[in-house]
Short mmCIF file of C-alpha atoms in Angstrom, two decimals:
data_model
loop_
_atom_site.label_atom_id
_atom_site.label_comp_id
_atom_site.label_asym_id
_atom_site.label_seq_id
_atom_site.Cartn_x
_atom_site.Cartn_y
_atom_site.Cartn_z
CA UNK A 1 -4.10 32.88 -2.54
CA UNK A 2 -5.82 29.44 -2.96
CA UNK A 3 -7.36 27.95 0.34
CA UNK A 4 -7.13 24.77 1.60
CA UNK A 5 -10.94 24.42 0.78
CA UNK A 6 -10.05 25.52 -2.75
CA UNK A 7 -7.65 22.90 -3.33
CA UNK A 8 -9.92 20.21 -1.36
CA UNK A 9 -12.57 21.31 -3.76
CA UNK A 10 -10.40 21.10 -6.87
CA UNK A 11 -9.45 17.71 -6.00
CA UNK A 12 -12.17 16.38 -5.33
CA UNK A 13 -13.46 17.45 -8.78
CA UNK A 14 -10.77 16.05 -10.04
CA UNK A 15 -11.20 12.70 -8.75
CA UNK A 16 -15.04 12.92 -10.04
CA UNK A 17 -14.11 13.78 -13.33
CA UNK A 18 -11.62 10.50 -13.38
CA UNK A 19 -14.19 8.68 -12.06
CA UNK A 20 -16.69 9.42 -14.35
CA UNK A 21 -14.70 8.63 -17.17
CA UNK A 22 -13.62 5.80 -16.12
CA UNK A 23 -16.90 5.02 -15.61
CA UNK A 24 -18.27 5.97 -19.14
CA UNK A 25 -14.99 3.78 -20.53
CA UNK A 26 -15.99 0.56 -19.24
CA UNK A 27 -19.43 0.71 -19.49
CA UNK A 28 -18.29 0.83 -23.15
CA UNK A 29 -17.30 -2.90 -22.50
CA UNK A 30 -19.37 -6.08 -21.82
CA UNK A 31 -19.70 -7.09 -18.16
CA UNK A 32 -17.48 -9.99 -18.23
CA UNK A 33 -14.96 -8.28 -20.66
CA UNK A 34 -14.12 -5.25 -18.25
CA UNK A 35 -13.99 -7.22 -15.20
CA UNK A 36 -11.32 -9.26 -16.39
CA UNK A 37 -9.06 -6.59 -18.03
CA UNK A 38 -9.51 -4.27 -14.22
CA UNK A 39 -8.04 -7.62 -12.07
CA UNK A 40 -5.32 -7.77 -14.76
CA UNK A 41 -4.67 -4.43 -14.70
CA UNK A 42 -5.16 -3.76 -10.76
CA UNK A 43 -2.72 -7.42 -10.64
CA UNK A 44 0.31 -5.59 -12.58
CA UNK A 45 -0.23 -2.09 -10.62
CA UNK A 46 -1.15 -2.76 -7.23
CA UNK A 47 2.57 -3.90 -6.29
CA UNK A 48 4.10 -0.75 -6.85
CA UNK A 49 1.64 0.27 -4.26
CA UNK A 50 2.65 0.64 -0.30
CA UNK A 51 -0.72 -1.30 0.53
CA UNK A 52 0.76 -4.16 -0.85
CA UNK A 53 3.76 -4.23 1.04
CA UNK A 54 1.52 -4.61 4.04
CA UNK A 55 -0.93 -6.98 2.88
CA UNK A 56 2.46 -9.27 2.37
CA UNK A 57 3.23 -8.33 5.40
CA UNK A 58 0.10 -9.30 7.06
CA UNK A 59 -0.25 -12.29 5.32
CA UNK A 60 3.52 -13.36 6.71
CA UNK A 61 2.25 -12.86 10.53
CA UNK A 62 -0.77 -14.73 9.80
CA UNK A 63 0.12 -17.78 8.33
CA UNK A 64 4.08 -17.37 8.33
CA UNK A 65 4.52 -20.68 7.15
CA UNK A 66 3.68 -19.57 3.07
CA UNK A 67 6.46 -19.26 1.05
CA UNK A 68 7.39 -16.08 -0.41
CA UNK A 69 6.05 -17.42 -3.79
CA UNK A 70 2.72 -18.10 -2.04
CA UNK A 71 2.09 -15.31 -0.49
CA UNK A 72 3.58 -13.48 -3.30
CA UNK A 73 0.39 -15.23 -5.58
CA UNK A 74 -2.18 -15.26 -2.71
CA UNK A 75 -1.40 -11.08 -2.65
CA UNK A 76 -2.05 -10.82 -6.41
CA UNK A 77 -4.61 -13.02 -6.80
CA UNK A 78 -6.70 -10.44 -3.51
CA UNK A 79 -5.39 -7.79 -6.38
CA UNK A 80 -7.06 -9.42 -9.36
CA UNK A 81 -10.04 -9.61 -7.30
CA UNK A 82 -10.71 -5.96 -6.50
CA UNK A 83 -9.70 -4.93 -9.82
CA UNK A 84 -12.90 -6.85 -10.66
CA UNK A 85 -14.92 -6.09 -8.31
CA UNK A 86 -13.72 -2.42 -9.30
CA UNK A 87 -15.38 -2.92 -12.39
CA UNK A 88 -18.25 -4.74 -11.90
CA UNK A 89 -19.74 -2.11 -9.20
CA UNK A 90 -19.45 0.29 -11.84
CA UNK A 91 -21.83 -1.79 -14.19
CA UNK A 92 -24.05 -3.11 -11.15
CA UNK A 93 -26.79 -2.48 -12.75
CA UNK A 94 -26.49 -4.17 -15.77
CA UNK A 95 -25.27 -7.53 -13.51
CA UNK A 96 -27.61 -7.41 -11.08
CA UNK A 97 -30.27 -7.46 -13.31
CA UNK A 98 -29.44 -10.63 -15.21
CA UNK A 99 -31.26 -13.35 -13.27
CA UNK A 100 -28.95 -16.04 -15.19
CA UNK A 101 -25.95 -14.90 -13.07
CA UNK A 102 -27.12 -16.16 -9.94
CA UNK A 103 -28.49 -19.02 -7.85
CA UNK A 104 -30.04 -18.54 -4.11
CA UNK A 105 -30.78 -21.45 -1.81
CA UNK A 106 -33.37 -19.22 -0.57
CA UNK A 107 -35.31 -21.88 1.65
CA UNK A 108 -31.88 -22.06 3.44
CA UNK A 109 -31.52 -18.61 4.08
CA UNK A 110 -35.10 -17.42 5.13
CA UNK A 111 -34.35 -21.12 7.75
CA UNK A 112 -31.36 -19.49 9.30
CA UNK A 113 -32.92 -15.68 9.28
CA UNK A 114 -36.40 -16.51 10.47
CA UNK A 115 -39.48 -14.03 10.52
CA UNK A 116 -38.40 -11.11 13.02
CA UNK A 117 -35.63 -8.71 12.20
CA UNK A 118 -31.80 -9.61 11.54
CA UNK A 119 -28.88 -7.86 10.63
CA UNK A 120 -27.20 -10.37 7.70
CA UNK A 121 -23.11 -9.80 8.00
CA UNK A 122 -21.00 -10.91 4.89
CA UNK A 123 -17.71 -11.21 4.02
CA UNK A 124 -15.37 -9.17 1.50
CA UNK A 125 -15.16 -12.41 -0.41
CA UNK A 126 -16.19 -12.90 -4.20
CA UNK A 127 -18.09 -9.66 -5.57
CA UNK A 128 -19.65 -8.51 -2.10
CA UNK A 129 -21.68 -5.87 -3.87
CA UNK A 130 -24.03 -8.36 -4.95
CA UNK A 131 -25.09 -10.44 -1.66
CA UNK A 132 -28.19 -7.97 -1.00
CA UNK A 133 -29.68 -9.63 -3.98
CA UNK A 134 -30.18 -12.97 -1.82
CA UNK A 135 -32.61 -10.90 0.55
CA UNK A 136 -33.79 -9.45 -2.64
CA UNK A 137 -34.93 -13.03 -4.24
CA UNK A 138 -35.81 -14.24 -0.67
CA UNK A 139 -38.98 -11.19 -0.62
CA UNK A 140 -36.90 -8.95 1.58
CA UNK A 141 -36.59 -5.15 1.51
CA UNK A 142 -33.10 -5.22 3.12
CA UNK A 143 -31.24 -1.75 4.16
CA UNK A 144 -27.63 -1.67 3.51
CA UNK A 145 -24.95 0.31 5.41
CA UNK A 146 -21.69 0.95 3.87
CA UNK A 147 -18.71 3.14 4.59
CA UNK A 148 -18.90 6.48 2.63
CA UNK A 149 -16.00 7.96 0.82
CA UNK A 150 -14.84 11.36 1.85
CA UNK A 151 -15.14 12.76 -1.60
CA UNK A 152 -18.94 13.77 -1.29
CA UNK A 153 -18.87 13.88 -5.47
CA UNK A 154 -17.29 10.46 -6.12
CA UNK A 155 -19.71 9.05 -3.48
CA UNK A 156 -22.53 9.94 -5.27
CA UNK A 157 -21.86 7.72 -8.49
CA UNK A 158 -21.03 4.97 -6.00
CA UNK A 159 -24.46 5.73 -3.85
CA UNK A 160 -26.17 5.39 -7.07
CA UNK A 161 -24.78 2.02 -8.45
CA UNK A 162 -25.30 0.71 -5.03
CA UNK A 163 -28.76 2.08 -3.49
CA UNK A 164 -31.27 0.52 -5.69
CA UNK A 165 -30.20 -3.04 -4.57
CA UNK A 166 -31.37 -1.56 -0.48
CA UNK A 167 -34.79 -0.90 -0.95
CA UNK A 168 -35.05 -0.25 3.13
CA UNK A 169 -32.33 2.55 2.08
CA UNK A 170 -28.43 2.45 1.64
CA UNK A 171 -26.88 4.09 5.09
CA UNK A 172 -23.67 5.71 5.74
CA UNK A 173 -21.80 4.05 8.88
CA UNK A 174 -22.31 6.69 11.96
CA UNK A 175 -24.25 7.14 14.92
CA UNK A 176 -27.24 8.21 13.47
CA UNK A 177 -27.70 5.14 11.15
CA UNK A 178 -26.67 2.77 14.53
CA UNK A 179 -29.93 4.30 15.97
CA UNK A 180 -32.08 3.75 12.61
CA UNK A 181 -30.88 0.32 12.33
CA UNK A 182 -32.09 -0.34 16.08
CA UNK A 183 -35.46 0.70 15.05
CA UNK A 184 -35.31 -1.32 11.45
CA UNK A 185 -34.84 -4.33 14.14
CA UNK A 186 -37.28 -3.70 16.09
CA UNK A 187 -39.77 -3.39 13.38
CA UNK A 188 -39.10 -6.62 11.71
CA UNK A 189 -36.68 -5.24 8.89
CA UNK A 190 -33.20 -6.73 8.11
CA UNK A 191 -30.37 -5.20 7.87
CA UNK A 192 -26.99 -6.00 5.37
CA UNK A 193 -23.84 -5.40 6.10
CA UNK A 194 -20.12 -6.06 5.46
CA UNK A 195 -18.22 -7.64 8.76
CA UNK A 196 -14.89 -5.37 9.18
CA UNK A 197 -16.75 -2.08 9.39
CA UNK A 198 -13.82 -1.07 11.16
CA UNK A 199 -14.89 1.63 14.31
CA UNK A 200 -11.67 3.34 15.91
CA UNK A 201 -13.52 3.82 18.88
CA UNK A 202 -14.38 0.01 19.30
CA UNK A 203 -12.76 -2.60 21.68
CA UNK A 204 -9.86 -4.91 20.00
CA UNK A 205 -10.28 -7.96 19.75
CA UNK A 206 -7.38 -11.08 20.02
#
């Protein structure tokens, strides 16, 4: 009789294997090329998907004056943009390390930042795998802390991708990497992270 463990562990292979090839497929492509062809894709799927019932229906309580239209194209277009960014994390190497892709108004940044420690928050906006390199060009040695899928296998080839733009170290979100990052602070270091790191446990805000 197969376990629950059993099956957990058969799935979870499962989803590595898809992952990988996935993986191996559109690293077959050009940067730009596979980018566009995920948000397309992700665009024509993602409807048939219950998340997108409630993004619509998220977007209707927060600015309930849209037309159904608008929010229809606003929905697709958040779609088309995940589908990318789908694609792109899985070549971040290749587009992090041409220079010609970005500009930093560094001056700006190290203005606003300062000398002592700081914990930089971004948004999910554009291709938020990518802000670390503004510490990067700036002479920082940022740490990163990101939420860690539950697959332990699939993580991995995410980990990897992501962790060499965090030379401070990329660190799962729990209590344990609250207490490093408290240190990292102390000790003059900066910190990135995304700004709905959603914690169950925290207060809600209005």
């Amino acid at each position: 009789m197969t376990t629950n463990s059993e099956l957990r562990g058969l799935r979870y292979r499962a989803e590595w294997a898809a992952l990988a090839f996935i993986l191996w497929l559109l690293r077959l492509l050009p940067p730009d090329t596979a980018s566009r062809l995920m948000g397309k894709a992700w665009r024509f799927v993602a409807p048939f998907n219950s998340r997108h019932r409630r993004a619509l229906a998220n977007l209707s309580r927060a600015m309930p004056e849209l037309s159904p239209a608008e929010k229809r194209r606003i929905v697709g277009d958040m779609w088309e943009n995940l589908g990318r960014i789908a694609a792109e994390t899985l070549q971040l190497d290749r587009i992090s390390a041409d220079a010609t892709r970005f500009d930093y108004d560094i001056d700006a940044v190290r203005d606003a930042v300062g000398d002592g420690g700081a914990v930089v928050v971004s948004l999910h906006a554009g291709n938020w795998e990518v802000t670390a390199l503004g510490g990067l060009a700036a002479g920082w040695q940022p740490a990163g802390v990101y939420q860690s899928l539950k697959n332990p296998l699939t993580d991995r080839i995410l980990y990897d991708l992501r962790a060499r733009l965090y030379p401070a170290g990329l660190l799962p979100k729990n209590h344990e990497t609250a207490r490093r990052l408290l240190t990292l602070a102390r000790s003059g270091g900066r910190t990135a992270m995304l700004a709905d790191l959603r914690d169950r446990r925290g207060g809600v805000i209005p």
